[in-house]
Coordinates of C-alpha atoms in Angstrom, one line a residue:
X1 CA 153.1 53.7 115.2
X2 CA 153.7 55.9 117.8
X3 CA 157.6 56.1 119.6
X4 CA 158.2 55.4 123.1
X5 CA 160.3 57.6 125.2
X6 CA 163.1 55.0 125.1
X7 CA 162.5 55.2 120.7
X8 CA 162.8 59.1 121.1
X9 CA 165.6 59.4 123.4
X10 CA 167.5 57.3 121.0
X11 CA 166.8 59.2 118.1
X12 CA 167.6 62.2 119.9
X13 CA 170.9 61.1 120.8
X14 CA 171.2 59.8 116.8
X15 CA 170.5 63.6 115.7
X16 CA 173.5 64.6 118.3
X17 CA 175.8 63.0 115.8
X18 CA 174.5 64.0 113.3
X19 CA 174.5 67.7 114.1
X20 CA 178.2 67.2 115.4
X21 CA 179.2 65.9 111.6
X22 CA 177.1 69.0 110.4
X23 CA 179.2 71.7 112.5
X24 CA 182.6 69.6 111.7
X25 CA 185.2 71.7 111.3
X26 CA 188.9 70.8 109.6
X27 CA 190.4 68.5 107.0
X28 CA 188.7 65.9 105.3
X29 CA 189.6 62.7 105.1
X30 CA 189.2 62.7 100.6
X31 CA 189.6 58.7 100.3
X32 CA 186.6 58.0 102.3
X33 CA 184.6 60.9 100.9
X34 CA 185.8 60.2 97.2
X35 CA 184.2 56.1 97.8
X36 CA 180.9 58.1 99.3
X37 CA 180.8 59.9 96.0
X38 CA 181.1 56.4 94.0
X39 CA 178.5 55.0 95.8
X40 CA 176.4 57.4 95.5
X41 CA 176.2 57.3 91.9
X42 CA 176.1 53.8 92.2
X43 CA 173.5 53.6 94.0
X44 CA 171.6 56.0 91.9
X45 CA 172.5 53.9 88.8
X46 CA 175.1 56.0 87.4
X47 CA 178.6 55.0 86.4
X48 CA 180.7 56.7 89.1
X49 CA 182.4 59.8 87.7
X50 CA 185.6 59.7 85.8
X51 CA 187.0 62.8 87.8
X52 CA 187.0 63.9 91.0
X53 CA 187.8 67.6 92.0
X54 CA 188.5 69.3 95.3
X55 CA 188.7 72.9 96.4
X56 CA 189.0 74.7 99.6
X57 CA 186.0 76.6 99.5
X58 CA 181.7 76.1 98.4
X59 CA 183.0 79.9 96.7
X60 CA 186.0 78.1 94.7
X61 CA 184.0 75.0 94.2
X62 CA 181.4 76.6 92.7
X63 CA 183.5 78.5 90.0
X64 CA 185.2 75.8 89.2
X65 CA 182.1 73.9 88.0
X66 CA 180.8 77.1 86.5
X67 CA 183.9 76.2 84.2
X68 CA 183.5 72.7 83.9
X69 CA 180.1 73.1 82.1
X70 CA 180.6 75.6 79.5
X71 CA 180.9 79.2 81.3
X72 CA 183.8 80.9 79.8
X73 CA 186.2 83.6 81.2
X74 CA 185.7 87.1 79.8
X75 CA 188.9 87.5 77.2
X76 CA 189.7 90.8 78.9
X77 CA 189.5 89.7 82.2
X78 CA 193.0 89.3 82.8
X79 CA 192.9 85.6 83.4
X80 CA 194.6 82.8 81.1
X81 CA 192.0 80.0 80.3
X82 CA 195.0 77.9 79.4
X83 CA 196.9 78.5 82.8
X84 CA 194.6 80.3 85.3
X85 CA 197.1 82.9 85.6
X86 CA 196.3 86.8 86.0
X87 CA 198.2 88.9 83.5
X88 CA 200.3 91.6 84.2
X89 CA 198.5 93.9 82.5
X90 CA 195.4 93.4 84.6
X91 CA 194.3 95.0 87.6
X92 CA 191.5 97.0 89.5
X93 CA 190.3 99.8 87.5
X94 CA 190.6 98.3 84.2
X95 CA 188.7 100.3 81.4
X96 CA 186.7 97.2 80.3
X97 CA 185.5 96.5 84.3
X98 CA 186.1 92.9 83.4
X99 CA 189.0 92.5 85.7
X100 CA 188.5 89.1 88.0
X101 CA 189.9 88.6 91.1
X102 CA 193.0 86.9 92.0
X103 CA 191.6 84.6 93.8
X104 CA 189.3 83.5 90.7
X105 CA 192.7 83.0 88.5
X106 CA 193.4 80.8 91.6
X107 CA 190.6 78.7 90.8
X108 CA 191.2 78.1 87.5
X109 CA 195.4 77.3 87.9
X110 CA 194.2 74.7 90.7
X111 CA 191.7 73.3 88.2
X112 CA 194.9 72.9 85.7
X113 CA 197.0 71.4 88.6
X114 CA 194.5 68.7 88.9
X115 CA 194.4 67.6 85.2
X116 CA 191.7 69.7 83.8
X117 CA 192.5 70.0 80.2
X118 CA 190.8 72.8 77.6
X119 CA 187.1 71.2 76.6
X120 CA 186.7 69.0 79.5
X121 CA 183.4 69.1 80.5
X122 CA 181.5 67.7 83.6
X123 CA 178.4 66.7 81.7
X124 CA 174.5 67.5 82.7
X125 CA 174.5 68.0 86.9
X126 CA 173.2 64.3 88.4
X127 CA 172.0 66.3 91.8
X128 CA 168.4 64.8 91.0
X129 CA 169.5 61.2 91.1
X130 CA 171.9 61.1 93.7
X131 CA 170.4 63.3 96.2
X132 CA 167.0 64.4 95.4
X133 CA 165.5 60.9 94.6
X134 CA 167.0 58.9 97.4
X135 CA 165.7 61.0 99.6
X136 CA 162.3 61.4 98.4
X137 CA 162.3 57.1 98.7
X138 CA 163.4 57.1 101.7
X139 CA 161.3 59.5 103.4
X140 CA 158.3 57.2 101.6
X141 CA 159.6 54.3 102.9
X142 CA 160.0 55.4 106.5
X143 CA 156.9 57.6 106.4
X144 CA 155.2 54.0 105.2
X145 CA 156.6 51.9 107.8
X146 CA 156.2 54.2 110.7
X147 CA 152.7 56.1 109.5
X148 CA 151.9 59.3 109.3
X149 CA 152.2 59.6 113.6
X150 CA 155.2 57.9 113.7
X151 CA 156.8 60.0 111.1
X152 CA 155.8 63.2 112.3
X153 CA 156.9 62.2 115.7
X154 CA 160.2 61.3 114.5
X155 CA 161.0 64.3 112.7
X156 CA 160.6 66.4 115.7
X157 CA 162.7 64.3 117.9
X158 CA 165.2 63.6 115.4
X159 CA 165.5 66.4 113.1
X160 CA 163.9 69.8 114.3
X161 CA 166.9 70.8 116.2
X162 CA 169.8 70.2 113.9
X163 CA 167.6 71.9 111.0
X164 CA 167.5 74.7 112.9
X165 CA 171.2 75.1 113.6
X166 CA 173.0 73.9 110.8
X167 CA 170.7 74.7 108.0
X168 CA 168.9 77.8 108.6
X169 CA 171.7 79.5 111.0
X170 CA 174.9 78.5 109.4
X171 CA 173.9 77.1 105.5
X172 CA 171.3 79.0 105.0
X173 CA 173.9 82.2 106.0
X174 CA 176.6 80.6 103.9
X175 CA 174.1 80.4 100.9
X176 CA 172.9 83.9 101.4
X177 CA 176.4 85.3 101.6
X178 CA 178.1 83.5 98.9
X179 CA 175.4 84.2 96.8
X180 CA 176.1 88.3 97.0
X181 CA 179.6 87.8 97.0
X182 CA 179.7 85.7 93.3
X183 CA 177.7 88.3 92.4
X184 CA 179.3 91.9 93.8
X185 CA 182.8 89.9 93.2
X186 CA 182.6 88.9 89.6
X187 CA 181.8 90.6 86.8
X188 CA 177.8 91.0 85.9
X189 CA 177.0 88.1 83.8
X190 CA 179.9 86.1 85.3
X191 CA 178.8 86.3 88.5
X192 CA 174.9 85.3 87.8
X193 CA 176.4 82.4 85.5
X194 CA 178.5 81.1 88.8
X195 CA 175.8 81.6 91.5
X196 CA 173.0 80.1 89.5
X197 CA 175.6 76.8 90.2
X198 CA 174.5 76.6 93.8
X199 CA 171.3 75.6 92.6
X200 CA 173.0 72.2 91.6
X201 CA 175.1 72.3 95.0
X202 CA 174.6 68.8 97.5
X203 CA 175.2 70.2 100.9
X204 CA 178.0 67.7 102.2
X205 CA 178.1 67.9 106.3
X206 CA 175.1 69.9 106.3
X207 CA 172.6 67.5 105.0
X208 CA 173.6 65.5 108.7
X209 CA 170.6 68.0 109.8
X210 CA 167.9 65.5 107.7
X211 CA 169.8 62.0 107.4
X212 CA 170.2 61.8 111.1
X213 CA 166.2 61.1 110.8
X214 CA 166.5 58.6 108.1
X215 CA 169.4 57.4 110.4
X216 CA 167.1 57.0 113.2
X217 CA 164.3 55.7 111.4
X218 CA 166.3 52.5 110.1
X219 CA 167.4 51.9 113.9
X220 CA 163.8 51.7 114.5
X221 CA 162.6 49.1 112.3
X222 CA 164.8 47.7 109.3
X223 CA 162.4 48.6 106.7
X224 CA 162.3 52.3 107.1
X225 CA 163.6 54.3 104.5
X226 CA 164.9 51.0 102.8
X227 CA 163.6 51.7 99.4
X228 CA 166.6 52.8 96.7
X229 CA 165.4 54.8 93.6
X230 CA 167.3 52.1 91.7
X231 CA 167.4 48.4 91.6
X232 CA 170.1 45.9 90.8
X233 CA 173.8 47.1 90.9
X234 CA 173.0 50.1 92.6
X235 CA 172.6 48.1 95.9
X236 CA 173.9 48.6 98.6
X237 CA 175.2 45.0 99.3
X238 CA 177.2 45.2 96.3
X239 CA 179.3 48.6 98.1
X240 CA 179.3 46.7 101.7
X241 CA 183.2 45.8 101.2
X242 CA 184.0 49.4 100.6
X243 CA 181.7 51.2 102.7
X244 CA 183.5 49.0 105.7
X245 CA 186.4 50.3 105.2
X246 CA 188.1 53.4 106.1
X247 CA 187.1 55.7 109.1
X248 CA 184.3 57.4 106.6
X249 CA 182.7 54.3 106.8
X250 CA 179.2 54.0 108.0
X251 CA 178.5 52.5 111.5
X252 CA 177.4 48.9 111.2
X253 CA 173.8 48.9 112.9
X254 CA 172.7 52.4 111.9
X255 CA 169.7 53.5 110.0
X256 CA 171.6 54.2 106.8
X257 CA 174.4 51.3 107.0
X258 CA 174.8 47.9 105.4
X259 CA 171.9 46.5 107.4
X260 CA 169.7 47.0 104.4
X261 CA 167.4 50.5 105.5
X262 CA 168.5 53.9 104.4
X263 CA 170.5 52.2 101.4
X264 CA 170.1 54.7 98.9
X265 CA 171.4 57.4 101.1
X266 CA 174.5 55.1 102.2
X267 CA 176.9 57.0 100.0
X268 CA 175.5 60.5 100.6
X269 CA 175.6 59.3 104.7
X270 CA 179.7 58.6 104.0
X271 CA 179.9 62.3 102.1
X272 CA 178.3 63.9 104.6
X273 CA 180.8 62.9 107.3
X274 CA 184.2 64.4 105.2
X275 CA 183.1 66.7 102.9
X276 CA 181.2 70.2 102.6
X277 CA 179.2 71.5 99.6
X278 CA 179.3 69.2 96.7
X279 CA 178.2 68.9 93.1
X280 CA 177.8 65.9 91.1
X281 CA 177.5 66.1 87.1
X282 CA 177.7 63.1 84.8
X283 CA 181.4 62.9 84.4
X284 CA 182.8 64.8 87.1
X285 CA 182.3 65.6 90.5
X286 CA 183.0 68.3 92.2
X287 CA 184.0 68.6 96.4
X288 CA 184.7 71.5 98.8
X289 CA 186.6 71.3 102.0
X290 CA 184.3 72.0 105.2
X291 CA 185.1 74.9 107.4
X292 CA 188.5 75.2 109.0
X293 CA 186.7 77.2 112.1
X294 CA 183.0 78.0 113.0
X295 CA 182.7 80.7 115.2
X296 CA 178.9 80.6 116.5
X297 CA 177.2 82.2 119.7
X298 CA 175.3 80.9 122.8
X299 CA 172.1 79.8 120.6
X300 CA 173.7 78.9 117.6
X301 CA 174.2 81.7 115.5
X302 CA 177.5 82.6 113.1
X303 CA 179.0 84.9 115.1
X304 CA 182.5 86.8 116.0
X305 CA 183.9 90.1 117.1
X306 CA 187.1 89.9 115.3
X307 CA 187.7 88.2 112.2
X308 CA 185.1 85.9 110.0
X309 CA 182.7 83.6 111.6
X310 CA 183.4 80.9 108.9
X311 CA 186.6 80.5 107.6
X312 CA 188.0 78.4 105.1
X313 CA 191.7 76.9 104.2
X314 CA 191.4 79.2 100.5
X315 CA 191.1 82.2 102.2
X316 CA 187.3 82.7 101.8
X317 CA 185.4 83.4 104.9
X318 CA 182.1 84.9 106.0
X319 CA 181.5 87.4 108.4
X320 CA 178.8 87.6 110.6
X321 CA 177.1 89.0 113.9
X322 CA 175.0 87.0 115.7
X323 CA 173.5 85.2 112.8
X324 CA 173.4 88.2 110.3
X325 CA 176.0 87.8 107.5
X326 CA 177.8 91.4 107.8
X327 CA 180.6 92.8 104.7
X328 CA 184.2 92.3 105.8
X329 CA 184.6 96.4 105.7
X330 CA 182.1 96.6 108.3
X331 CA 183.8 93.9 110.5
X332 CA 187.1 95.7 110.6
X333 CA 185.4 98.7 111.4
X334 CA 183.2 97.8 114.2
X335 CA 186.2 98.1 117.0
X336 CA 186.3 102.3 116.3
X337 CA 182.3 102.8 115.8
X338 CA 181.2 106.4 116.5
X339 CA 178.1 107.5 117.8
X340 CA 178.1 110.1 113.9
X341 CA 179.1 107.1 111.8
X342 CA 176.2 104.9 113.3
X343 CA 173.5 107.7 112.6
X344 CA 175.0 108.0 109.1
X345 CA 174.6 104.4 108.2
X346 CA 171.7 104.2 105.6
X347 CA 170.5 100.3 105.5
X348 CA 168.6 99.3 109.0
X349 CA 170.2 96.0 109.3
X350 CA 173.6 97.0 109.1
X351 CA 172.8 100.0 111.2
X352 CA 171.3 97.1 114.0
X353 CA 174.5 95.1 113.7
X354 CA 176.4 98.6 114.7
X355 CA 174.5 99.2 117.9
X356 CA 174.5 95.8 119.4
X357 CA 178.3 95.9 118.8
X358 CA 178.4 99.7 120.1
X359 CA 176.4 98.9 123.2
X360 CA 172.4 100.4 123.3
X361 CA 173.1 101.8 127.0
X362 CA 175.9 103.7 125.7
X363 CA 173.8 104.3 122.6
X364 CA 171.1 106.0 124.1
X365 CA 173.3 108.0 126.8
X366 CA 175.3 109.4 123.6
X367 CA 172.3 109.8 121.3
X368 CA 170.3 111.7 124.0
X369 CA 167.3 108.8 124.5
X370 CA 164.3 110.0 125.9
X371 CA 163.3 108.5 129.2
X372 CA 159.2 107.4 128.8
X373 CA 158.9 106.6 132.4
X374 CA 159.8 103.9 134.8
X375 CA 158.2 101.5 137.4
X376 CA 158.9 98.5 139.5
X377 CA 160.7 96.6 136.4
X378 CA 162.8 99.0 135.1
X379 CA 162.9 102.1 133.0
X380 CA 161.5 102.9 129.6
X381 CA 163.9 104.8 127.5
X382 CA 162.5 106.1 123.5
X383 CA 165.4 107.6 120.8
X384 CA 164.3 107.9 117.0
X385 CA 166.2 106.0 114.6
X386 CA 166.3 107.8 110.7
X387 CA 164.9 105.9 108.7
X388 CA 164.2 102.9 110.5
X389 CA 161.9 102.6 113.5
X390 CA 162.5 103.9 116.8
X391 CA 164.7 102.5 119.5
X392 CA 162.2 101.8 122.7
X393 CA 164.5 99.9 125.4
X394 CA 163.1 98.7 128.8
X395 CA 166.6 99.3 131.3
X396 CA 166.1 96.4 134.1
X397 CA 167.7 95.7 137.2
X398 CA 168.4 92.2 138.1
X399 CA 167.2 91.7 141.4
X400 CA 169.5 88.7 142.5
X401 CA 173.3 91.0 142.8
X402 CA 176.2 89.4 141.9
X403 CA 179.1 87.6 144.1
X404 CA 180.6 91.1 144.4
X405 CA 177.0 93.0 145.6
X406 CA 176.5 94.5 142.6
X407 CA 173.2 94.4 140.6
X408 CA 174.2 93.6 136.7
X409 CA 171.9 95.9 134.2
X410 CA 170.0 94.5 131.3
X411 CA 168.3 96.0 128.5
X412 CA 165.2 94.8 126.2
X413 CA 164.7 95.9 123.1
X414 CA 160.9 96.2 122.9
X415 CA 158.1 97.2 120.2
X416 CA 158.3 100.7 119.2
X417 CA 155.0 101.3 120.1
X418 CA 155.5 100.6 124.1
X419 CA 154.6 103.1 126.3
X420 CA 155.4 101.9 129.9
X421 CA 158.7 99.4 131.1
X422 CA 155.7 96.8 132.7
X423 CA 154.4 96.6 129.1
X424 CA 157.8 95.8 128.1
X425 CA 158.7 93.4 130.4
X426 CA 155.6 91.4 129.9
X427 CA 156.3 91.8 126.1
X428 CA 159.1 89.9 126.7
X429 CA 157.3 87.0 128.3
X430 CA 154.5 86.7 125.6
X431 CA 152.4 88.5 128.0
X432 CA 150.0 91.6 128.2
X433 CA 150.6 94.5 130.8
X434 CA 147.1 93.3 132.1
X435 CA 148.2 89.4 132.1
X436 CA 152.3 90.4 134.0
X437 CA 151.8 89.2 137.1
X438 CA 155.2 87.7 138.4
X439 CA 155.7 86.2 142.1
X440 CA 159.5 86.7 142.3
X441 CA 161.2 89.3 140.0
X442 CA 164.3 88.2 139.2

């Protein structure tokens, strides 16, 4: 089968809501995401869970089921298993090093406020059943119906662009991060016992980035992506009535609605459009609230000057400039930068994040660049960089001056290894010096 530009625009305009739901920011509506989580299991063939949990944060969420199957709290940490409350004896500094953080006794009074009771447990993680299974039946179905072509063809109109900017620039960051904060956070086993969780984590809003093309396919014929990993009452006829009800319901029509294609990723679908990070274990599930702001720049990328990038309603956030996940220390910091503290920084990335926010021209006027040599594109300026490798900028001059006369300045960061602005500029365009050859320079 191969899509028409009609069949593309459509499923183009079907990953456009999806990626929306994937960068959804605020309060989730928990009724409508609670029923997803029932029919997921359903769906899978599981009875539904006895327990549902919510925190405000993937970084809560995932302690909490840490807890919840089997990881215990360090006796001198400070924190009360029976009540989740820090002691007053604990603090920073303590002899042992076992002290946790407040926010971690946090966790564990909101798990008590919620009915967890001593030796509850949350049973062996279902993540394989209700995520991992659908969608592999699903994508069989759809690839079946539509053929290999088809499929292909699809997945580029309906996918490629919301993979990119949800998963890889914001959940792939949020992974990254969280991931080195359980771990510099907590203490040592601790913190490897709670991260090794997010290997069990369902990605909530973020998995819009791949059901928007199961979403699509079903739009475009009703057998694709039909096939559930489970017959009988794991159908989705038998969750119609609820799925129809409620504004986390799914749209009548679509790919992964009531219409029969998509229906074992119905319940996930309904998730997906409340909830963040998830995890689902035999007896209990576990839910996280999505961001309450997402802070990104012109092409996608976590960014902010001033405050976190992410932020979320229990205080956790994550920090980050253009797209690189930076320490909150650093953040704070980056408003007073000196030209000595920059050249003292010892880890290349961070020391990359400093400049962009210091300003390379200023940079390399402070620094005492070396000017390489300049023709009609601009000027080639060289400054070494300990440790890292040197800083080769072309300087250009936009040709085209502003409303007030003025000619704005730009500056390219180029391969170390230029030796002439031309070079540079071509480098920029995928080009050779040899193969530059621009009519209008603009």
């Amino acid at each position: 089968m191969q899509l028409t530009h009609e069949q593309e625009a459509m499923a183009a305009a079907v990953e456009d809501q999806w990626l929306a739901t994937a960068l959804e920011t605020g309060p989730a509506d928990r009724a409508a995401a609670e029923e997803g989580v029932r029919v997921s299991y359903r769906l899978a063939g599981l009875e539904p869970p006895t327990r549902i949990y919510w925190f405000g944060s993937p970084r809560a969420a995932a302690v909490a089921v840490a807890l919840l199957t089997g990881v215990s709290v360090p006796s001198s940490s400070g924190v009360s298993p029976s009540s989740g409350v820090l002691s007053s004896s604990s603090g920073p500094g303590s002899a042992d090093g076992e002290t946790l953080p407040e926010w971690f006794g946090g966790v564990v009074a909101e798990l008590r406020r919620q009915g967890w009771q001593t030796g509850e447990t949350a049973g062996a993680s279902v993540r394989r059943q209700v995520r991992t299974e659908p969608w592999a039946a699903a994508r069989a179905a759809a690839a079946a119906e539509l053929g290999a072509e088809g499929w292909a063809q699809l997945g580029s109109a309906a996918g490629r662009r919301s993979w990119g900017l949800a998963m890889d620039r914001v959940a792939g960051r949020l992974r990254l991060r969280l991931g080195e904060d359980l771990i510099a956070g907590l203490p040592a086993d601790l913190g490897k016992a709670v991260r090794s969780r997010l290997l069990d984590a369902i990605y909530g809003q973020f998995d819009g980035a791949w059901l928007g093309t199961f979403d699509a396919a079903g739009r475009l014929s009703p057998q694709a992506g039909s096939e559930s990993p489970q017959a009988g009452p794991g159908s989705l006829e038998t969750e119609s009535e609820s799925l129809e009800a409620g504004s986390g319901s799914l749209e009548t029509g679509s790919g992964l609605s009531q219409d029969g294609s998509g229906a074992g990723l119905a319940g996930l679908a309904a998730v997906a459009r409340q909830a963040g990070w998830w995890w689902a274990h035999e007896r209990v599930a576990v839910l996280s609230e999505r961001p309450a702001l997402l802070a990104r720049d012109n092409v996608g990328r976590l960014h902010r000057g001033e405050g976190a990038a992410m932020e979320f309603t229990d205080g956790y956030g994550l920090w980050a400039w253009r797209g690189m996940p930076i320490p909150p220390e650093l953040a704070a910091e980056l408003p007073t930068l000196t030209l000595d503290r920059i050249q003292a920084e010892e880890n290349a990335e961070i020391r990359r994040v400093m400049l962009e926010h210091f300003g390379y021209e200023r940079y390399l006027q402070e620094a005492g660049a070396r000017q390489l040599g300049s023709d009609e594109t601009g000027t080639l300026w060289y400054l070494d960089l300990p440790g890292d490798e040197p800083l080769v900028m072309v300087e250009v001059v936009n040709s085209t001056p502003e409303p007030d006369g003025t000619s704005r300045v730009y500056w390219l960061r180029v391969p170390p290894d230029t030796r002439t602005a031309r070079a540079g500029v071509a480098w920029t365009f995928g080009l050779t010096e040899e193969e530059y050859h621009p009519l209008v320079q603009t």
